[in-house]
Coordinates of C-alpha atoms in Angstrom, one line a residue:
M298 CA 0.0 0.1 0.3
T299 CA 1.5 3.4 -1.1
V300 CA 0.2 6.4 1.4
M301 CA -0.5 9.2 -0.9
M302 CA -0.9 12.6 0.6
E303 CA -3.1 15.8 -0.8
I304 CA -1.7 18.8 -0.5
E305 CA -1.1 22.4 -1.8
K306 CA 2.8 23.2 -2.7
S307 CA 2.0 26.7 -0.3
D308 CA 1.2 24.5 2.1
W309 CA 4.0 22.4 2.2
L310 CA 5.9 25.9 2.0
Q311 CA 4.3 27.2 5.8
Y312 CA 4.7 24.0 7.0
S313 CA 8.2 24.5 7.0
D314 CA 10.6 25.9 9.2
N315 CA 13.1 25.9 6.4
K316 CA 10.9 26.4 3.0
Y317 CA 14.1 28.0 1.0
V318 CA 15.3 23.9 1.1
V319 CA 12.1 22.5 0.7
Q320 CA 11.5 25.1 -2.0
E321 CA 14.7 23.8 -4.1
T322 CA 13.5 19.8 -2.9
M323 CA 10.2 20.9 -4.9
M324 CA 12.1 22.2 -7.5
E325 CA 14.5 19.6 -7.6
V326 CA 11.5 17.2 -7.9
E327 CA 9.3 18.9 -10.6
S328 CA 12.8 19.2 -12.6
H329 CA 12.3 15.3 -12.5
S330 CA 8.5 14.6 -13.5
Y331 CA 7.7 13.4 -10.3
I332 CA 4.7 15.8 -10.1
A333 CA 2.7 16.7 -13.9
K334 CA 2.3 19.8 -13.9
D335 CA -0.7 20.8 -15.2
R336 CA -2.5 19.5 -11.8
R337 CA -3.5 22.8 -9.6
K338 CA -3.9 19.7 -6.4
R339 CA -1.0 17.3 -6.2
S340 CA -0.7 14.2 -5.3
Y341 CA 2.7 13.1 -3.6
S342 CA 3.8 9.5 -2.3
L343 CA 7.0 8.5 -1.0
S344 CA 8.5 6.6 -3.9
M345 CA 8.5 9.5 -6.0
F346 CA 11.2 11.0 -4.1
P347 CA 14.5 9.5 -4.1
T348 CA 16.4 8.2 -1.2
E349 CA 18.8 11.3 -1.3
L350 CA 16.0 14.4 -1.2
L351 CA 14.1 12.6 1.9
F352 CA 17.7 12.3 3.9
R353 CA 17.3 16.4 3.7
V354 CA 13.6 16.8 4.3
F355 CA 14.8 14.6 7.9
E356 CA 17.1 16.4 8.6
Y357 CA 15.1 19.3 9.2
L358 CA 13.2 17.5 11.5
F359 CA 14.0 17.9 15.7
A360 CA 15.0 13.8 16.9
N361 CA 11.6 13.4 18.6
E362 CA 10.0 14.2 15.4
A363 CA 11.5 11.4 13.2
N364 CA 11.3 8.4 16.5
M365 CA 7.7 9.5 15.7
L366 CA 7.6 9.1 12.4
M367 CA 9.8 5.8 11.6
D368 CA 7.3 4.8 15.4
M369 CA 3.8 5.2 12.3
A370 CA 6.0 3.1 9.7
I371 CA 2.7 2.0 8.2
C372 CA 3.5 1.1 4.5
R373 CA 6.6 -0.6 2.7
D374 CA 8.1 3.6 1.9
W375 CA 8.7 4.1 5.1
R376 CA 9.9 0.7 6.8
E377 CA 12.3 1.1 4.7
I378 CA 13.1 4.1 5.0
E379 CA 13.2 2.8 8.4
R380 CA 15.4 0.3 8.3
D381 CA 17.7 2.6 6.4
E382 CA 20.9 2.6 9.1
S383 CA 22.6 5.8 6.8
L384 CA 19.3 7.6 8.2
W385 CA 19.9 7.2 11.8
R386 CA 23.6 8.1 11.0
L387 CA 22.9 11.4 9.8
L388 CA 19.9 12.0 11.6
C389 CA 22.5 11.3 15.3
Q390 CA 25.5 13.5 13.5
Y391 CA 22.5 16.6 12.5
H392 CA 21.5 16.8 16.2
W393 CA 23.7 15.4 18.6
S394 CA 27.8 15.9 16.5
V395 CA 27.6 12.1 17.2
P396 CA 31.3 10.9 16.3
E397 CA 31.2 7.7 13.9
R398 CA 32.9 5.8 16.7
Y399 CA 30.3 6.7 19.0
C400 CA 27.6 4.1 17.4
G401 CA 29.7 1.1 19.0
S402 CA 28.7 -1.9 18.3
S403 CA 24.6 -0.4 18.6
S404 CA 22.0 0.2 15.8
W405 CA 22.6 3.6 14.7
R406 CA 19.0 3.7 15.1
S407 CA 18.7 2.4 18.3
L408 CA 21.5 4.8 19.4
H409 CA 19.5 7.3 17.9
S410 CA 15.8 6.0 20.8
R411 CA 18.7 6.3 23.3
L412 CA 20.4 9.9 23.1
V413 CA 16.5 11.3 22.7
R414 CA 15.3 9.8 25.6
D415 CA 18.5 10.9 27.2
Q416 CA 18.3 14.5 26.2
C417 CA 15.0 14.4 27.5
V418 CA 15.7 13.1 30.5
L419 CA 18.7 15.3 30.8
E420 CA 15.9 18.3 30.4
Q421 CA 14.6 17.4 33.3
A422 CA 15.9 15.4 35.2
D423 CA 17.2 17.0 38.8
H424 CA 21.8 17.7 39.5
L425 CA 22.3 13.9 39.9
Q426 CA 20.5 11.7 36.7
M427 CA 21.5 15.3 35.0
M428 CA 26.2 14.7 35.7
Q429 CA 25.0 10.7 35.1
I430 CA 23.8 11.6 32.0
C431 CA 26.6 14.7 30.9
T432 CA 29.0 11.8 32.0
Q433 CA 27.6 9.3 29.6
H434 CA 27.7 11.6 26.8
L435 CA 30.5 13.1 27.6
A436 CA 31.5 13.5 24.1
L437 CA 28.6 14.9 22.9
P438 CA 28.3 18.5 23.1
N439 CA 25.2 19.2 22.5
F440 CA 24.4 17.2 25.6
Q441 CA 27.5 19.4 27.1
Q442 CA 26.1 22.6 27.1
I443 CA 21.9 21.2 27.9
G444 CA 23.7 20.0 31.0
C445 CA 26.0 23.3 32.1
S446 CA 22.8 25.4 30.9
K447 CA 21.3 23.6 33.3
I448 CA 23.7 23.0 36.1
G449 CA 24.2 27.0 36.6
N450 CA 20.2 27.3 36.6
L451 CA 20.2 25.2 39.9
A452 CA 23.1 27.2 41.4
L453 CA 21.6 30.3 41.1
Q454 CA 19.8 29.5 44.2
E455 CA 22.5 29.7 47.3
E456 CA 20.8 26.9 48.7
F457 CA 22.0 24.2 46.0
R458 CA 25.4 25.5 44.0
I459 CA 27.9 24.7 47.1
Q460 CA 25.3 21.0 47.1
V461 CA 25.6 21.2 42.9
G462 CA 29.6 21.9 43.6
N463 CA 30.2 19.3 46.3
S464 CA 27.9 16.4 44.1
G465 CA 30.3 16.9 40.2
G466 CA 28.8 20.1 39.2
I467 CA 32.0 22.0 38.5
A468 CA 33.7 18.5 37.7
V469 CA 31.3 18.2 35.0
V470 CA 31.3 21.7 33.8
L471 CA 35.1 21.7 33.7
N472 CA 35.8 18.6 31.5
A473 CA 32.9 19.8 29.2
M474 CA 35.6 22.1 28.8
R475 CA 38.3 20.2 28.4
T476 CA 36.5 17.7 25.6
H477 CA 35.4 20.5 23.5
V478 CA 37.5 22.9 23.3
D479 CA 37.1 24.2 20.1
N480 CA 33.2 24.2 20.3
A481 CA 32.4 27.8 20.9
A482 CA 28.7 27.0 22.5
V483 CA 30.2 24.7 25.0
Q484 CA 32.7 27.3 25.4
E485 CA 30.1 30.2 25.4
E486 CA 27.9 27.8 28.8
A487 CA 30.7 26.7 30.5
C488 CA 31.9 29.9 31.4
K489 CA 28.7 31.0 32.1
T490 CA 28.2 28.1 34.6
L491 CA 31.5 29.0 36.3
V492 CA 30.3 32.6 36.9
V493 CA 27.3 31.4 39.0
L494 CA 29.1 28.7 40.8
A495 CA 31.6 30.8 42.1
R496 CA 29.1 33.6 43.0
P497 CA 29.7 34.1 47.1
L498 CA 27.9 32.6 49.2
G499 CA 25.7 35.9 50.8
G500 CA 27.8 38.4 48.9
A501 CA 28.3 40.7 46.5
E502 CA 29.9 39.6 43.1
G503 CA 32.9 40.3 42.4
K504 CA 33.1 42.0 46.3
S505 CA 36.3 40.6 48.0
F506 CA 36.4 38.9 51.5
V507 CA 38.9 39.0 53.6
G508 CA 39.7 35.9 56.4
R509 CA 36.1 34.5 55.0
E510 CA 37.3 31.5 52.8
D511 CA 34.4 29.6 54.1
I512 CA 32.3 31.7 51.8
L513 CA 34.1 30.5 48.6
T514 CA 33.8 26.8 48.5
N515 CA 33.1 27.0 45.0
V516 CA 35.7 29.1 43.8
N517 CA 38.7 27.5 45.7
A518 CA 37.4 23.9 43.8
I519 CA 37.3 25.2 40.6
G520 CA 40.5 26.8 40.3
Q521 CA 42.0 23.4 42.2
Q522 CA 40.3 22.0 39.4
G523 CA 41.6 23.6 37.1
G524 CA 39.6 25.8 36.2
V525 CA 41.3 29.0 35.9
H526 CA 43.3 27.4 32.9
L527 CA 40.5 26.8 31.5
V528 CA 38.5 29.6 31.4
L529 CA 41.6 31.1 30.1
D530 CA 42.5 28.9 27.7
A531 CA 38.4 29.4 26.2
M532 CA 39.2 33.1 25.8
K533 CA 42.7 32.6 23.5
N534 CA 41.4 29.7 21.5
H535 CA 37.7 32.2 20.6
P536 CA 38.7 35.9 20.1
H537 CA 36.6 36.1 17.6
S538 CA 33.3 35.1 20.1
A539 CA 31.4 38.1 21.9
V540 CA 29.9 35.5 24.7
V541 CA 32.8 33.4 26.3
Q542 CA 35.2 36.5 26.3
A543 CA 32.2 38.2 27.6
N544 CA 31.2 35.0 30.2
G545 CA 35.3 34.0 30.1
C546 CA 35.9 37.7 31.8
W547 CA 32.9 37.1 34.0
A548 CA 34.3 34.3 35.8
L549 CA 37.3 35.7 35.8
V550 CA 35.8 38.0 38.5
N551 CA 34.8 35.5 40.6
L552 CA 37.6 33.6 41.0
A553 CA 39.7 36.0 40.9
L554 CA 39.1 36.6 44.8
V555 CA 41.2 33.9 45.6
T556 CA 44.9 35.4 46.3
N557 CA 46.6 32.3 44.5
H558 CA 43.5 32.9 41.6
K559 CA 45.2 36.1 40.6
I560 CA 48.6 35.4 40.8
L561 CA 47.5 33.0 38.4
I562 CA 45.6 34.6 36.2
V563 CA 48.4 37.1 35.8
E564 CA 51.1 34.5 35.0
Q565 CA 49.0 32.3 32.3
N566 CA 49.0 35.8 30.5
G567 CA 45.5 36.8 31.8
V568 CA 46.0 40.6 31.5
N569 CA 46.8 40.1 28.0
L570 CA 43.4 37.9 27.0
I571 CA 40.8 41.0 28.7
L572 CA 43.0 43.6 27.6
N573 CA 42.7 41.6 23.2
A574 CA 38.8 41.4 24.8
M575 CA 38.5 45.4 24.8
K576 CA 40.5 45.3 21.4
N577 CA 39.1 42.8 19.8
H578 CA 35.1 44.1 20.9
P579 CA 34.8 47.6 21.3
T580 CA 31.4 48.1 20.7
E581 CA 30.1 45.1 22.9
A582 CA 29.2 46.7 26.4
E583 CA 29.0 43.4 27.5
V584 CA 32.4 42.8 26.9
Q585 CA 34.0 46.3 27.6
Y586 CA 31.9 46.0 31.2
R587 CA 32.4 42.6 31.9
A588 CA 36.8 43.4 31.4
C589 CA 36.1 46.2 33.7
F590 CA 34.9 44.6 36.3
V591 CA 37.7 41.8 36.2
L592 CA 40.5 44.8 35.8
V593 CA 39.1 46.2 38.4
N594 CA 40.1 42.9 41.2
L595 CA 43.4 42.2 38.8
A596 CA 44.2 46.2 39.0
I597 CA 44.4 46.0 42.6
P598 CA 48.3 44.4 43.7
E599 CA 51.3 46.8 42.9
A600 CA 52.9 44.9 40.0
N601 CA 50.0 44.3 38.6
K602 CA 49.7 47.7 37.8
S603 CA 52.3 48.4 35.7
M604 CA 51.0 45.4 33.7
I605 CA 48.1 46.5 32.1
V606 CA 49.3 50.6 32.0
D607 CA 52.3 48.7 29.9
Q608 CA 49.8 47.2 27.8
G609 CA 47.3 49.7 26.9
G610 CA 44.6 49.0 29.8
I611 CA 44.4 52.7 30.6
A612 CA 43.9 53.7 27.0
L613 CA 41.3 50.8 26.1
V614 CA 39.3 51.8 29.4
I615 CA 38.8 55.1 28.7
A616 CA 37.9 54.3 25.3
A617 CA 35.3 51.6 26.5
M618 CA 33.6 55.0 28.7
K619 CA 33.4 56.7 25.4
L620 CA 32.1 54.2 22.9
H621 CA 28.9 53.1 26.1
P622 CA 28.6 56.3 27.7
K623 CA 25.4 55.5 28.9
H624 CA 25.9 52.1 30.6
A625 CA 26.3 52.8 33.6
M626 CA 27.3 49.8 35.3
L627 CA 30.2 50.1 33.0
Q628 CA 30.7 53.8 33.8
H629 CA 31.3 52.7 37.6
R630 CA 33.4 49.9 36.9
A631 CA 35.9 52.1 34.5
C632 CA 36.1 54.7 36.9
L633 CA 37.5 52.1 39.9
V634 CA 39.3 50.7 37.4
L635 CA 41.4 54.2 37.0
R636 CA 40.5 54.8 40.9
N637 CA 43.3 51.1 41.0
L638 CA 45.6 52.1 38.8
A639 CA 46.4 55.5 40.3
F640 CA 47.5 54.8 43.9
R641 CA 50.2 53.6 42.1
H642 CA 51.8 57.3 41.9
D643 CA 54.0 57.6 38.1
N644 CA 50.5 56.4 36.8
R645 CA 48.8 59.3 36.9
P646 CA 50.4 61.2 34.2
V647 CA 49.9 59.2 31.9
L648 CA 45.4 59.3 33.4
R649 CA 45.4 62.7 33.1
R650 CA 47.3 62.7 29.2
E651 CA 45.0 59.9 28.4
G652 CA 41.9 62.2 29.3
A653 CA 40.8 60.2 32.2
V654 CA 39.9 63.2 34.5
E655 CA 37.5 63.9 31.4
M656 CA 36.0 60.7 31.0
I657 CA 35.2 60.9 34.1
K658 CA 33.1 64.0 34.4
M659 CA 31.0 62.8 31.9
A660 CA 30.1 60.0 33.5
M661 CA 29.4 62.3 36.5
S662 CA 27.7 64.4 34.3
L663 CA 25.8 62.3 32.3
H664 CA 24.6 60.1 35.5
P665 CA 24.0 62.2 38.4
T666 CA 21.3 60.5 40.0
D667 CA 23.6 57.4 40.2
E668 CA 24.9 57.5 43.7
M669 CA 27.5 54.2 43.5
L670 CA 28.9 56.1 40.2
Q671 CA 29.1 59.5 41.8
V672 CA 31.3 58.4 44.5
A673 CA 33.3 56.3 42.1
C674 CA 34.7 59.2 40.2
Y675 CA 34.6 61.2 43.4
N676 CA 37.1 59.2 44.7
A677 CA 38.7 58.2 40.9
L678 CA 39.4 62.1 40.8
N679 CA 40.7 62.7 44.1
K680 CA 43.7 59.8 42.9
I681 CA 44.4 61.1 40.0

């Protein structure tokens, strides 16, 4: 028996999420005279379509839709496609970037079903199940991206932050970064999750806590498991991704609260990476804001002040203030950087020469009701 589908050509185009691909497929089918051109409403059979064209259509189906269609296979055409392992290999690779060796001894069809099931569980699981699935599918970037996102969302709640860290959440995120070094999407999500996991308990983000190491439990754990290196590597390997650069700088804000991490960031060329992020993404307010934020912490040791100035940091901070005058938080962090740099006397002439005084005064005039910014500007002017 052959299943016939009565549809208008326009209906098919509207149904598809990628109408240009389907339109191209339709034109190719018509050019092979599979469809009579003299009928306004046409009948289509799967047997009319070459296998390679059907594969192209299946590429644009969601994974669960493909499973559902195959489970409903009631005709010979569907059953023939369902038995074709190359289709399931294509779908596994399209949806999850599955490497050839991943299938092992099982069929691609059964692997596809398992991945659909595991992804559904991953999206609804508790943190222990979630980490188990991420560990099982470490080679698949999609699973790692979803898992990192879910861990980050759980860690937003302070009562779960340490629990997630202690039960293996930090290891899951860092393993994803190690395994998928070249995957910008995984690095973006992992850095963002580290931001939340490293957020101090009971305190403001990026704030120093002298003698309160107990509330930086996750920060210490991330550093001990190589997290500082991995964040810096992500920034180094993905210089053109504004999201990686912004999230990387953001993660470093909290990681730099621990003195040993701050030393490591500087030793591993972190200052240069942060300033390069500012150079490469001058119009990206989030990159500029997060870069200024981490420079506030890094500029506190005396030796770091000279390094930031020598690598053009003053000019870059002032350029950020100039390009984003209405971004009050950026202006505030930039003023804090300039104030910290001004603690070193020989930096003050450079600050004045680069126009720091004028930019600080402009920030004050543009944000007259922002108390926090006004105080930061006043303190910076007094130092310069």
